[in-house]
Every structure is written in structure tokens, then in C-alpha cells.
């Protein structure tokens, strides 16, 4: 079994919703559940040894549009969120992460040494990520607090606009060049993350925002859960020019398992073959090299291929990559080594 460190999941969103419905999120993760994609038993069964766990503030007004007769769709961007309610939700999710750490359900990791130790001991290695920075105040004061609590990665925007920048819509076919990029506060956020050693994630930002980060950051460029626009032209996927820039910076892209970002037609259909996942890996490896591609599943945040189903099925992708000709050392890089190298650089290790 090839151990996987995954670049993005939304398990904290699922556990938070369970808590709001009266459930016990700690027991749900530790003992297992039929719901969603990730819990400790299924992670262990599928070799999912850890990953970046997102603090994401849901947008209640988002309804994905169905394709029209020509297969096109554009989902309007969600409305901007207010800061204080977003901060409350973020703290609730951070609390779940900290309680899981205390209960031994996972290990909250703040360094690559922490990640490696947790993986060696068979404990899920969780790293706190923030997907969309609505919880962060304009003065960036609480960024310091979240960092102290374990935040080591963030995406300035989700697929909506905020005070730091602009996000891309869920749309097919569409270029990622959909609007403005970082705001003045967004540039300040990037510089603060560079100082603190917080990874900057480009997964949901406009193409203009991508280049704004590229000219400002001292980190390798990273898109934690994105795919190749040349194969699936949704707005969230990366153009070959962006892939080239990521390679030049020494960064990486994590393969997103979301079927809408894998299929040539961009449809939300779980009957999507694993061969589409391999196709995107092949393209990105061919464009950037094996050192710049990893995995970023989007477990618990998207519809994924039925051949994977949940975290327990993660080795089905590993087997497909091996059958496609990837050697053992290449699989180690794709599954965990590349992520650990990039995190170490971003975290000033």
C-alpha cells in the first residue's frame, strides 16, 4: 500500500454540519460513518495517511447550474460573506480540529517533522488550511492567532469575492481569466503569509490573481486541488501557461478528484472513469515533470469517481497510475514526497 498525503479535503465541513445537527464529530471521525468520504477507519483502509484539512465557510446561496442543450453552464458567484459570522464558523471548525487532536483521532501537524512522525505512528496527519479568508480581519491580527492554533496553509479566496481578492465561478467551458485579482489587502495577506510561513493556495483564484501572487510571493506556486484546463476547460482548472509558471517556481499542483474537473464534458457525473484522473496526471507530469504533481482529492467537498467512492478507495487510483507505467519512486513522489518537500519550503524549514 502506498501511503498518501493529500493536499485538500473538506472533512471539517462535514463534521461541523454533523455537530450542528446534534451529532458527535469526534466519535464520527474516530469510529467511522457511512457518510461522506473521510474518517479514521476509511483513511487507514485506503492508505490516506494525512492531508490539508480545510476551514471553509459555506455559501448558502450557491446552487450549481445544470448544463444547457450545448453542455455549457455558468453558476453565478456566491455573494460575499460578512466577517464576524465567518469568524465564528471558522473558530468552531478549528475547535473540532483541536478536539480531535486531544482525543487522539488525528495529529494536528505544524511541521513536516510532525507529519512524518504521525505517518510513522499510523496516526492521521492533519494540517489546518483555510479555504477563502473571510474569517481573517482586514488588519490581519487574527491571522497570527490562527497560525498559533496550527494554520499552515490558506487560499485567499474561494469561488466568491472577498476583501483579499476575486474567485472564479463554477463554469464550463470558461477561461480562468474571469476578472480582477488580488486587492491591496490581498497583497498584504500574501506578504504576511510569507513572513509567518503559511502556504498560499491558488486553487480558486482568478488567473489575474494567480499572476498577482506569483509576482509577490517568495514561495513556490501551489494549486492544492486543480487540474489541466487543456483537458477539462472549467474555470477552476489551470492553463498550460499557469502550469509552466508553477514548474518554474518549483511548486506543484494537486490532482482534484472532482468529476466536474476531470471529465472532458465537465459534467457532475460520478460514472467518471479513473482513466480520466490518469489522463490529467499524465498531462501535468508531461508539462511540469514528476516533481511538480501530487494529489489534492477534495474529499468531502465534491462528487468523485465511483471507482474511488471514498478514502478507502484511494489505492484504486494508485493502482491505475502504476498500471499506466509510473514507477515506485514516481508514485512515492505523487503520493506524498512532493507535498512534504513543498510544505517544508513554504514553512521555512
mmCIF file of C-alpha atoms in Angstrom:
data_model
loop_
_atom_site.group_PDB
_atom_site.id
_atom_site.type_symbol
_atom_site.label_atom_id
_atom_site.label_comp_id
_atom_site.label_asym_id
_atom_site.label_seq_id
_atom_site.Cartn_x
_atom_site.Cartn_y
_atom_site.Cartn_z
ATOM 1 C CA UNK A 1 0.000 0.000 0.000
ATOM 2 C CA UNK A 2 1.338 3.441 -0.971
ATOM 3 C CA UNK A 3 0.742 5.990 1.792
ATOM 4 C CA UNK A 4 -0.875 9.218 0.596
ATOM 5 C CA UNK A 5 -0.596 12.739 1.961
ATOM 6 C CA UNK A 6 -3.459 14.612 0.338
ATOM 7 C CA UNK A 7 -3.475 18.314 -0.493
ATOM 8 C CA UNK A 8 -7.116 19.123 0.194
ATOM 9 C CA UNK A 9 -10.215 17.787 1.919
ATOM 10 C CA UNK A 10 -13.382 19.212 3.492
ATOM 11 C CA UNK A 11 -13.848 16.732 6.320
ATOM 12 C CA UNK A 12 -14.123 19.584 8.843
ATOM 13 C CA UNK A 13 -17.125 20.914 6.919
ATOM 14 C CA UNK A 14 -18.864 17.543 7.151
ATOM 15 C CA UNK A 15 -18.036 17.146 10.844
ATOM 16 C CA UNK A 16 -19.196 20.713 11.575
ATOM 17 C CA UNK A 17 -22.512 20.063 9.861
ATOM 18 C CA UNK A 18 -22.882 16.884 11.896
ATOM 19 C CA UNK A 19 -22.200 18.857 15.094
ATOM 20 C CA UNK A 20 -24.785 21.474 14.125
ATOM 21 C CA UNK A 21 -27.284 18.653 13.625
ATOM 22 C CA UNK A 22 -26.654 17.282 17.104
ATOM 23 C CA UNK A 23 -24.019 14.705 16.187
ATOM 24 C CA UNK A 24 -20.678 13.961 17.821
ATOM 25 C CA UNK A 25 -17.994 14.935 15.277
ATOM 26 C CA UNK A 26 -15.159 13.404 17.286
ATOM 27 C CA UNK A 27 -16.789 9.983 17.520
ATOM 28 C CA UNK A 28 -17.908 10.212 13.895
ATOM 29 C CA UNK A 29 -14.339 10.654 12.689
ATOM 30 C CA UNK A 30 -12.706 8.183 15.065
ATOM 31 C CA UNK A 31 -15.256 5.346 14.873
ATOM 32 C CA UNK A 32 -16.374 5.822 11.280
ATOM 33 C CA UNK A 33 -19.569 6.684 9.474
ATOM 34 C CA UNK A 34 -21.300 5.759 6.211
ATOM 35 C CA UNK A 35 -21.499 9.461 5.396
ATOM 36 C CA UNK A 36 -19.112 11.429 3.213
ATOM 37 C CA UNK A 37 -15.605 10.380 2.272
ATOM 38 C CA UNK A 38 -13.153 10.541 5.189
ATOM 39 C CA UNK A 39 -12.987 9.113 8.684
ATOM 40 C CA UNK A 40 -10.161 7.356 10.501
ATOM 41 C CA UNK A 41 -11.137 3.763 9.564
ATOM 42 C CA UNK A 42 -11.641 4.538 5.876
ATOM 43 C CA UNK A 43 -8.484 6.648 5.725
ATOM 44 C CA UNK A 44 -6.438 3.779 7.158
ATOM 45 C CA UNK A 45 -8.058 1.280 4.776
ATOM 46 C CA UNK A 46 -7.148 3.415 1.775
ATOM 47 C CA UNK A 47 -3.665 4.441 2.880
ATOM 48 C CA UNK A 48 -4.714 8.074 3.362
ATOM 49 C CA UNK A 49 -2.111 8.998 5.964
ATOM 50 C CA UNK A 50 -2.905 12.700 6.239
ATOM 51 C CA UNK A 51 -3.749 15.892 4.434
ATOM 52 C CA UNK A 52 -4.625 19.564 4.439
ATOM 53 C CA UNK A 53 -7.995 19.901 6.177
ATOM 54 C CA UNK A 54 -9.940 22.968 5.140
ATOM 55 C CA UNK A 55 -11.687 25.537 7.278
ATOM 56 C CA UNK A 56 -14.290 26.591 4.714
ATOM 57 C CA UNK A 57 -17.262 28.902 5.292
ATOM 58 C CA UNK A 58 -20.256 27.599 3.307
ATOM 59 C CA UNK A 59 -22.176 29.804 0.887
ATOM 60 C CA UNK A 60 -25.855 29.055 1.379
ATOM 61 C CA UNK A 61 -26.895 30.773 -1.842
ATOM 62 C CA UNK A 62 -24.786 28.639 -4.192
ATOM 63 C CA UNK A 63 -26.791 26.348 -6.486
ATOM 64 C CA UNK A 64 -24.831 24.643 -9.242
ATOM 65 C CA UNK A 65 -26.368 25.273 -12.662
ATOM 66 C CA UNK A 66 -27.297 22.382 -14.942
ATOM 67 C CA UNK A 67 -25.728 22.308 -18.419
ATOM 68 C CA UNK A 68 -27.790 23.761 -21.258
ATOM 69 C CA UNK A 69 -28.505 21.922 -24.504
ATOM 70 C CA UNK A 70 -24.964 22.580 -25.717
ATOM 71 C CA UNK A 71 -23.391 21.335 -22.464
ATOM 72 C CA UNK A 72 -22.463 24.794 -21.198
ATOM 73 C CA UNK A 73 -23.103 26.065 -17.675
ATOM 74 C CA UNK A 74 -22.219 29.092 -15.579
ATOM 75 C CA UNK A 75 -23.025 29.161 -11.874
ATOM 76 C CA UNK A 76 -23.151 32.761 -10.596
ATOM 77 C CA UNK A 77 -20.637 33.543 -7.886
ATOM 78 C CA UNK A 78 -21.880 33.370 -4.326
ATOM 79 C CA UNK A 79 -22.487 36.629 -2.504
ATOM 80 C CA UNK A 80 -19.642 37.933 -0.341
ATOM 81 C CA UNK A 81 -19.768 36.843 3.306
ATOM 82 C CA UNK A 82 -19.649 39.027 6.407
ATOM 83 C CA UNK A 83 -16.506 38.795 8.511
ATOM 84 C CA UNK A 84 -17.805 38.154 12.042
ATOM 85 C CA UNK A 85 -20.215 35.282 11.227
ATOM 86 C CA UNK A 86 -17.437 33.744 9.125
ATOM 87 C CA UNK A 87 -15.015 34.039 12.025
ATOM 88 C CA UNK A 88 -17.479 32.244 14.313
ATOM 89 C CA UNK A 89 -17.779 29.298 11.909
ATOM 90 C CA UNK A 90 -14.004 29.168 11.440
ATOM 91 C CA UNK A 91 -13.425 29.010 15.195
ATOM 92 C CA UNK A 92 -15.982 26.224 15.529
ATOM 93 C CA UNK A 93 -14.174 24.191 12.887
ATOM 94 C CA UNK A 94 -10.772 24.906 14.405
ATOM 95 C CA UNK A 95 -12.205 23.708 17.707
ATOM 96 C CA UNK A 96 -13.208 20.385 16.132
ATOM 97 C CA UNK A 97 -9.659 20.015 14.774
ATOM 98 C CA UNK A 98 -8.115 20.733 18.175
ATOM 99 C CA UNK A 99 -10.536 18.381 19.974
ATOM 100 C CA UNK A 100 -9.702 15.588 17.537
ATOM 101 C CA UNK A 101 -6.035 16.170 18.265
ATOM 102 C CA UNK A 102 -6.587 15.951 22.029
ATOM 103 C CA UNK A 103 -8.725 12.823 21.629
ATOM 104 C CA UNK A 104 -6.071 11.075 19.523
ATOM 105 C CA UNK A 105 -8.305 10.918 16.466
ATOM 106 C CA UNK A 106 -5.651 12.639 14.427
ATOM 107 C CA UNK A 107 -2.408 14.566 14.921
ATOM 108 C CA UNK A 108 -2.562 18.298 14.233
ATOM 109 C CA UNK A 109 0.744 18.944 12.488
ATOM 110 C CA UNK A 110 2.681 22.213 12.321
ATOM 111 C CA UNK A 111 5.869 20.964 10.615
ATOM 112 C CA UNK A 112 6.907 18.290 8.161
ATOM 113 C CA UNK A 113 8.633 16.527 11.054
ATOM 114 C CA UNK A 114 5.214 16.351 12.755
ATOM 115 C CA UNK A 115 3.694 14.914 9.576
ATOM 116 C CA UNK A 116 6.384 12.266 9.177
ATOM 117 C CA UNK A 117 6.157 11.250 12.846
ATOM 118 C CA UNK A 118 2.366 10.916 12.684
ATOM 119 C CA UNK A 119 2.576 8.854 9.498
ATOM 120 C CA UNK A 120 5.206 6.587 11.040
ATOM 121 C CA UNK A 121 2.956 6.058 14.061
ATOM 122 C CA UNK A 122 -0.128 5.374 11.946
ATOM 123 C CA UNK A 123 -1.990 8.497 13.110
ATOM 124 C CA UNK A 124 -3.782 10.698 10.550
ATOM 125 C CA UNK A 125 -1.551 13.751 9.976
ATOM 126 C CA UNK A 126 -3.894 16.751 9.759
ATOM 127 C CA UNK A 127 -2.743 20.222 8.696
ATOM 128 C CA UNK A 128 -5.107 23.171 9.093
ATOM 129 C CA UNK A 129 -5.912 25.022 5.866
ATOM 130 C CA UNK A 130 -8.282 27.964 5.313
ATOM 131 C CA UNK A 131 -10.233 27.952 2.040
ATOM 132 C CA UNK A 132 -11.307 31.557 1.497
ATOM 133 C CA UNK A 133 -10.161 34.147 4.033
ATOM 134 C CA UNK A 134 -13.451 35.705 5.103
ATOM 135 C CA UNK A 135 -12.594 34.851 8.760
ATOM 136 C CA UNK A 136 -9.418 36.971 8.573
ATOM 137 C CA UNK A 137 -9.778 40.626 9.624
ATOM 138 C CA UNK A 138 -8.514 43.492 7.427
ATOM 139 C CA UNK A 139 -5.672 44.228 9.843
ATOM 140 C CA UNK A 140 -4.585 40.547 9.717
ATOM 141 C CA UNK A 141 -4.457 40.411 13.510
ATOM 142 C CA UNK A 142 -6.302 37.112 13.818
ATOM 143 C CA UNK A 143 -4.085 35.543 11.159
ATOM 144 C CA UNK A 144 -1.484 35.384 13.923
ATOM 145 C CA UNK A 145 -3.979 33.616 16.209
ATOM 146 C CA UNK A 146 -4.959 31.063 13.581
ATOM 147 C CA UNK A 147 -1.269 30.442 12.877
ATOM 148 C CA UNK A 148 -0.691 29.783 16.567
ATOM 149 C CA UNK A 149 -3.626 27.328 16.511
ATOM 150 C CA UNK A 150 -1.978 25.409 13.653
ATOM 151 C CA UNK A 151 -2.998 27.144 10.416
ATOM 152 C CA UNK A 152 -0.247 26.417 7.904
ATOM 153 C CA UNK A 153 -1.996 26.888 4.547
ATOM 154 C CA UNK A 154 -4.631 29.207 3.102
ATOM 155 C CA UNK A 155 -6.318 30.156 -0.139
ATOM 156 C CA UNK A 156 -7.080 33.903 -0.219
ATOM 157 C CA UNK A 157 -10.413 33.244 -1.941
ATOM 158 C CA UNK A 158 -12.934 30.514 -2.599
ATOM 159 C CA UNK A 159 -15.216 30.813 -5.651
ATOM 160 C CA UNK A 160 -16.571 34.150 -4.450
ATOM 161 C CA UNK A 161 -15.066 37.592 -3.937
ATOM 162 C CA UNK A 162 -13.811 38.954 -0.614
ATOM 163 C CA UNK A 163 -11.678 41.808 0.696
ATOM 164 C CA UNK A 164 -8.490 39.993 -0.372
ATOM 165 C CA UNK A 165 -9.317 39.081 -3.965
ATOM 166 C CA UNK A 166 -11.583 37.551 -6.565
ATOM 167 C CA UNK A 167 -12.561 33.945 -7.192
ATOM 168 C CA UNK A 168 -13.560 32.077 -10.330
ATOM 169 C CA UNK A 169 -17.079 30.713 -10.904
ATOM 170 C CA UNK A 170 -18.051 27.084 -11.437
ATOM 171 C CA UNK A 171 -18.418 27.260 -15.214
ATOM 172 C CA UNK A 172 -17.829 25.197 -18.390
ATOM 173 C CA UNK A 173 -16.310 25.933 -20.778
ATOM 174 C CA UNK A 174 -14.616 29.050 -19.419
ATOM 175 C CA UNK A 175 -11.147 30.511 -19.033
ATOM 176 C CA UNK A 176 -9.824 31.155 -15.502
ATOM 177 C CA UNK A 177 -9.309 34.771 -16.638
ATOM 178 C CA UNK A 178 -12.677 35.883 -15.257
ATOM 179 C CA UNK A 179 -11.948 39.189 -13.501
ATOM 180 C CA UNK A 180 -9.644 41.141 -11.187
ATOM 181 C CA UNK A 181 -7.057 39.540 -8.954
ATOM 182 C CA UNK A 182 -5.745 40.486 -5.525
ATOM 183 C CA UNK A 183 -6.854 43.644 -3.755
ATOM 184 C CA UNK A 184 -4.394 45.832 -1.866
ATOM 185 C CA UNK A 185 -5.281 43.829 1.255
ATOM 186 C CA UNK A 186 -4.648 40.660 -0.719
ATOM 187 C CA UNK A 187 -1.082 41.703 -1.431
ATOM 188 C CA UNK A 188 -0.636 42.413 2.292
ATOM 189 C CA UNK A 189 -2.025 38.956 3.082
ATOM 190 C CA UNK A 190 0.491 37.288 0.753
ATOM 191 C CA UNK A 191 3.384 39.152 2.361
ATOM 192 C CA UNK A 192 2.135 38.225 5.856
ATOM 193 C CA UNK A 193 1.908 34.553 4.867
ATOM 194 C CA UNK A 194 5.458 34.701 3.536
ATOM 195 C CA UNK A 195 6.628 36.122 6.861
ATOM 196 C CA UNK A 196 4.754 33.582 9.008
ATOM 197 C CA UNK A 197 5.433 30.563 6.831
ATOM 198 C CA UNK A 198 1.858 29.894 5.707
ATOM 199 C CA UNK A 199 1.463 28.173 2.318
ATOM 200 C CA UNK A 200 -0.541 30.199 -0.233
ATOM 201 C CA UNK A 201 -3.016 28.117 -2.255
ATOM 202 C CA UNK A 202 -4.131 29.244 -5.734
ATOM 203 C CA UNK A 203 -6.903 26.690 -6.266
ATOM 204 C CA UNK A 204 -9.909 29.052 -6.579
ATOM 205 C CA UNK A 205 -8.384 32.378 -7.600
ATOM 206 C CA UNK A 206 -8.742 34.150 -10.948
ATOM 207 C CA UNK A 207 -5.907 33.982 -13.448
ATOM 208 C CA UNK A 208 -5.136 37.642 -12.718
ATOM 209 C CA UNK A 209 -4.937 36.766 -9.008
ATOM 210 C CA UNK A 210 -2.655 33.854 -9.840
ATOM 211 C CA UNK A 211 -0.169 36.205 -11.510
ATOM 212 C CA UNK A 212 -0.541 38.743 -8.697
ATOM 213 C CA UNK A 213 0.518 36.087 -6.182
ATOM 214 C CA UNK A 214 3.296 34.882 -8.474
ATOM 215 C CA UNK A 215 4.928 38.329 -8.626
ATOM 216 C CA UNK A 216 4.605 38.902 -4.864
ATOM 217 C CA UNK A 217 5.285 35.648 -3.034
ATOM 218 C CA UNK A 218 8.645 34.164 -2.094
ATOM 219 C CA UNK A 219 7.120 30.672 -2.009
ATOM 220 C CA UNK A 220 6.763 28.038 -4.725
ATOM 221 C CA UNK A 221 3.392 28.398 -6.508
ATOM 222 C CA UNK A 222 0.854 25.804 -5.375
ATOM 223 C CA UNK A 223 -2.668 24.906 -6.506
ATOM 224 C CA UNK A 224 -3.736 22.308 -3.967
ATOM 225 C CA UNK A 225 -6.706 20.845 -5.866
ATOM 226 C CA UNK A 226 -6.777 21.776 -9.546
ATOM 227 C CA UNK A 227 -6.429 20.044 -12.898
ATOM 228 C CA UNK A 228 -5.472 20.762 -16.520
ATOM 229 C CA UNK A 229 -7.636 23.286 -18.390
ATOM 230 C CA UNK A 230 -6.371 21.869 -21.686
ATOM 231 C CA UNK A 231 -8.236 18.623 -20.917
ATOM 232 C CA UNK A 232 -11.278 19.925 -18.995
ATOM 233 C CA UNK A 233 -11.910 23.633 -19.699
ATOM 234 C CA UNK A 234 -13.666 24.604 -16.472
ATOM 235 C CA UNK A 235 -12.789 27.980 -14.971
ATOM 236 C CA UNK A 236 -11.120 26.381 -11.933
ATOM 237 C CA UNK A 237 -8.575 24.381 -13.928
ATOM 238 C CA UNK A 238 -5.116 25.688 -14.826
ATOM 239 C CA UNK A 239 -3.915 26.723 -18.267
ATOM 240 C CA UNK A 240 -0.670 25.355 -19.626
ATOM 241 C CA UNK A 241 0.884 28.807 -19.101
ATOM 242 C CA UNK A 242 -0.014 28.608 -15.416
ATOM 243 C CA UNK A 243 1.370 25.071 -15.199
ATOM 244 C CA UNK A 244 4.626 26.333 -16.727
ATOM 245 C CA UNK A 245 4.849 29.068 -14.083
ATOM 246 C CA UNK A 246 4.246 26.569 -11.294
ATOM 247 C CA UNK A 247 7.062 24.397 -12.627
ATOM 248 C CA UNK A 248 9.413 27.381 -12.929
ATOM 249 C CA UNK A 249 8.710 28.336 -9.294
ATOM 250 C CA UNK A 250 9.406 24.810 -8.067
ATOM 251 C CA UNK A 251 5.764 24.402 -6.988
ATOM 252 C CA UNK A 252 3.093 21.789 -7.533
ATOM 253 C CA UNK A 253 -0.499 21.009 -8.460
ATOM 254 C CA UNK A 254 -2.612 18.517 -6.522
ATOM 255 C CA UNK A 255 -4.892 16.389 -8.706
ATOM 256 C CA UNK A 256 -8.511 17.212 -7.857
ATOM 257 C CA UNK A 257 -10.805 14.158 -7.835
ATOM 258 C CA UNK A 258 -13.910 16.300 -8.540
ATOM 259 C CA UNK A 259 -15.561 14.763 -11.592
ATOM 260 C CA UNK A 260 -16.516 18.180 -12.981
ATOM 261 C CA UNK A 261 -12.815 18.976 -13.218
ATOM 262 C CA UNK A 262 -11.834 15.628 -14.736
ATOM 263 C CA UNK A 263 -14.389 14.839 -17.430
ATOM 264 C CA UNK A 264 -13.967 16.269 -20.945
ATOM 265 C CA UNK A 265 -17.604 17.463 -20.749
ATOM 266 C CA UNK A 266 -17.299 18.997 -17.271
ATOM 267 C CA UNK A 267 -20.421 17.169 -16.045
ATOM 268 C CA UNK A 268 -21.212 16.288 -12.418
ATOM 269 C CA UNK A 269 -21.376 12.533 -13.055
ATOM 270 C CA UNK A 270 -19.718 10.036 -10.713
ATOM 271 C CA UNK A 271 -19.620 7.478 -13.539
ATOM 272 C CA UNK A 272 -16.281 9.027 -14.443
ATOM 273 C CA UNK A 273 -13.502 6.521 -15.128
ATOM 274 C CA UNK A 274 -10.234 6.574 -13.239
ATOM 275 C CA UNK A 275 -8.605 6.835 -16.665
ATOM 276 C CA UNK A 276 -9.696 10.486 -16.701
ATOM 277 C CA UNK A 277 -7.713 11.012 -13.486
ATOM 278 C CA UNK A 278 -4.666 9.336 -15.025
ATOM 279 C CA UNK A 279 -5.103 11.480 -18.145
ATOM 280 C CA UNK A 280 -4.803 14.683 -16.093
ATOM 281 C CA UNK A 281 -1.797 13.353 -14.178
ATOM 282 C CA UNK A 282 -0.147 12.425 -17.470
ATOM 283 C CA UNK A 283 -0.733 15.905 -18.884
ATOM 284 C CA UNK A 284 0.568 17.715 -15.819
ATOM 285 C CA UNK A 285 3.588 15.416 -15.452
ATOM 286 C CA UNK A 286 4.308 15.831 -19.154
ATOM 287 C CA UNK A 287 4.124 19.604 -18.844
ATOM 288 C CA UNK A 288 5.812 20.109 -15.464
ATOM 289 C CA UNK A 289 7.681 16.933 -14.559
ATOM 290 C CA UNK A 290 7.045 14.328 -11.870
ATOM 291 C CA UNK A 291 8.339 16.591 -9.060
ATOM 292 C CA UNK A 292 5.511 19.101 -9.519
ATOM 293 C CA UNK A 293 2.384 16.917 -9.356
ATOM 294 C CA UNK A 294 0.684 15.484 -6.276
ATOM 295 C CA UNK A 295 -2.817 14.597 -5.065
ATOM 296 C CA UNK A 296 -5.499 17.008 -3.799
ATOM 297 C CA UNK A 297 -8.635 14.906 -3.597
ATOM 298 C CA UNK A 298 -11.327 17.391 -2.456
ATOM 299 C CA UNK A 299 -12.801 14.510 -0.404
ATOM 300 C CA UNK A 300 -15.990 15.618 1.371
ATOM 301 C CA UNK A 301 -16.150 18.667 -0.891
ATOM 302 C CA UNK A 302 -17.043 17.315 -4.327
ATOM 303 C CA UNK A 303 -18.514 14.434 -6.304
ATOM 304 C CA UNK A 304 -15.702 11.957 -7.001
ATOM 305 C CA UNK A 305 -15.462 8.947 -9.349
ATOM 306 C CA UNK A 306 -17.492 5.961 -8.186
ATOM 307 C CA UNK A 307 -14.428 3.735 -8.692
ATOM 308 C CA UNK A 308 -12.813 5.671 -5.816
ATOM 309 C CA UNK A 309 -16.051 6.230 -3.806
ATOM 310 C CA UNK A 310 -14.322 7.419 -0.611
ATOM 311 C CA UNK A 311 -10.978 7.434 1.179
ATOM 312 C CA UNK A 312 -10.978 3.636 1.399
ATOM 313 C CA UNK A 313 -10.754 3.506 -2.403
ATOM 314 C CA UNK A 314 -7.698 5.730 -2.731
ATOM 315 C CA UNK A 315 -5.428 2.821 -3.651
ATOM 316 C CA UNK A 316 -7.525 2.240 -6.788
ATOM 317 C CA UNK A 317 -6.003 5.425 -8.189
ATOM 318 C CA UNK A 318 -2.526 4.360 -7.102
ATOM 319 C CA UNK A 319 -3.020 1.025 -8.874
ATOM 320 C CA UNK A 320 -4.233 2.773 -12.035
ATOM 321 C CA UNK A 321 -1.168 5.033 -12.046
ATOM 322 C CA UNK A 322 1.093 2.025 -11.560
ATOM 323 C CA UNK A 323 -0.646 0.234 -14.432
ATOM 324 C CA UNK A 324 -0.146 3.367 -16.552
ATOM 325 C CA UNK A 325 3.617 2.975 -16.145
ATOM 326 C CA UNK A 326 4.503 5.085 -13.117
ATOM 327 C CA UNK A 327 7.417 3.509 -11.247
ATOM 328 C CA UNK A 328 7.548 3.052 -7.475
ATOM 329 C CA UNK A 329 9.728 6.135 -6.868
ATOM 330 C CA UNK A 330 7.418 8.235 -9.059
ATOM 331 C CA UNK A 331 4.396 7.043 -7.100
ATOM 332 C CA UNK A 332 6.091 7.977 -3.822
ATOM 333 C CA UNK A 333 6.579 11.498 -5.184
ATOM 334 C CA UNK A 334 2.986 11.773 -6.421
ATOM 335 C CA UNK A 335 1.506 10.330 -3.232
ATOM 336 C CA UNK A 336 3.452 12.175 -0.526
ATOM 337 C CA UNK A 337 7.078 13.157 -1.181
ATOM 338 C CA UNK A 338 6.277 16.186 -3.356
ATOM 339 C CA UNK A 339 3.842 17.609 -0.821
ATOM 340 C CA UNK A 340 6.307 17.245 2.024
ATOM 341 C CA UNK A 341 9.035 18.992 0.029
ATOM 342 C CA UNK A 342 6.784 21.934 -0.875
ATOM 343 C CA UNK A 343 5.385 22.323 2.638
ATOM 344 C CA UNK A 344 8.902 22.376 4.030
ATOM 345 C CA UNK A 345 9.848 25.228 1.689
ATOM 346 C CA UNK A 346 6.728 27.269 2.459
ATOM 347 C CA UNK A 347 7.161 26.714 6.216
ATOM 348 C CA UNK A 348 10.801 27.903 6.244
ATOM 349 C CA UNK A 349 12.150 24.524 7.332
#
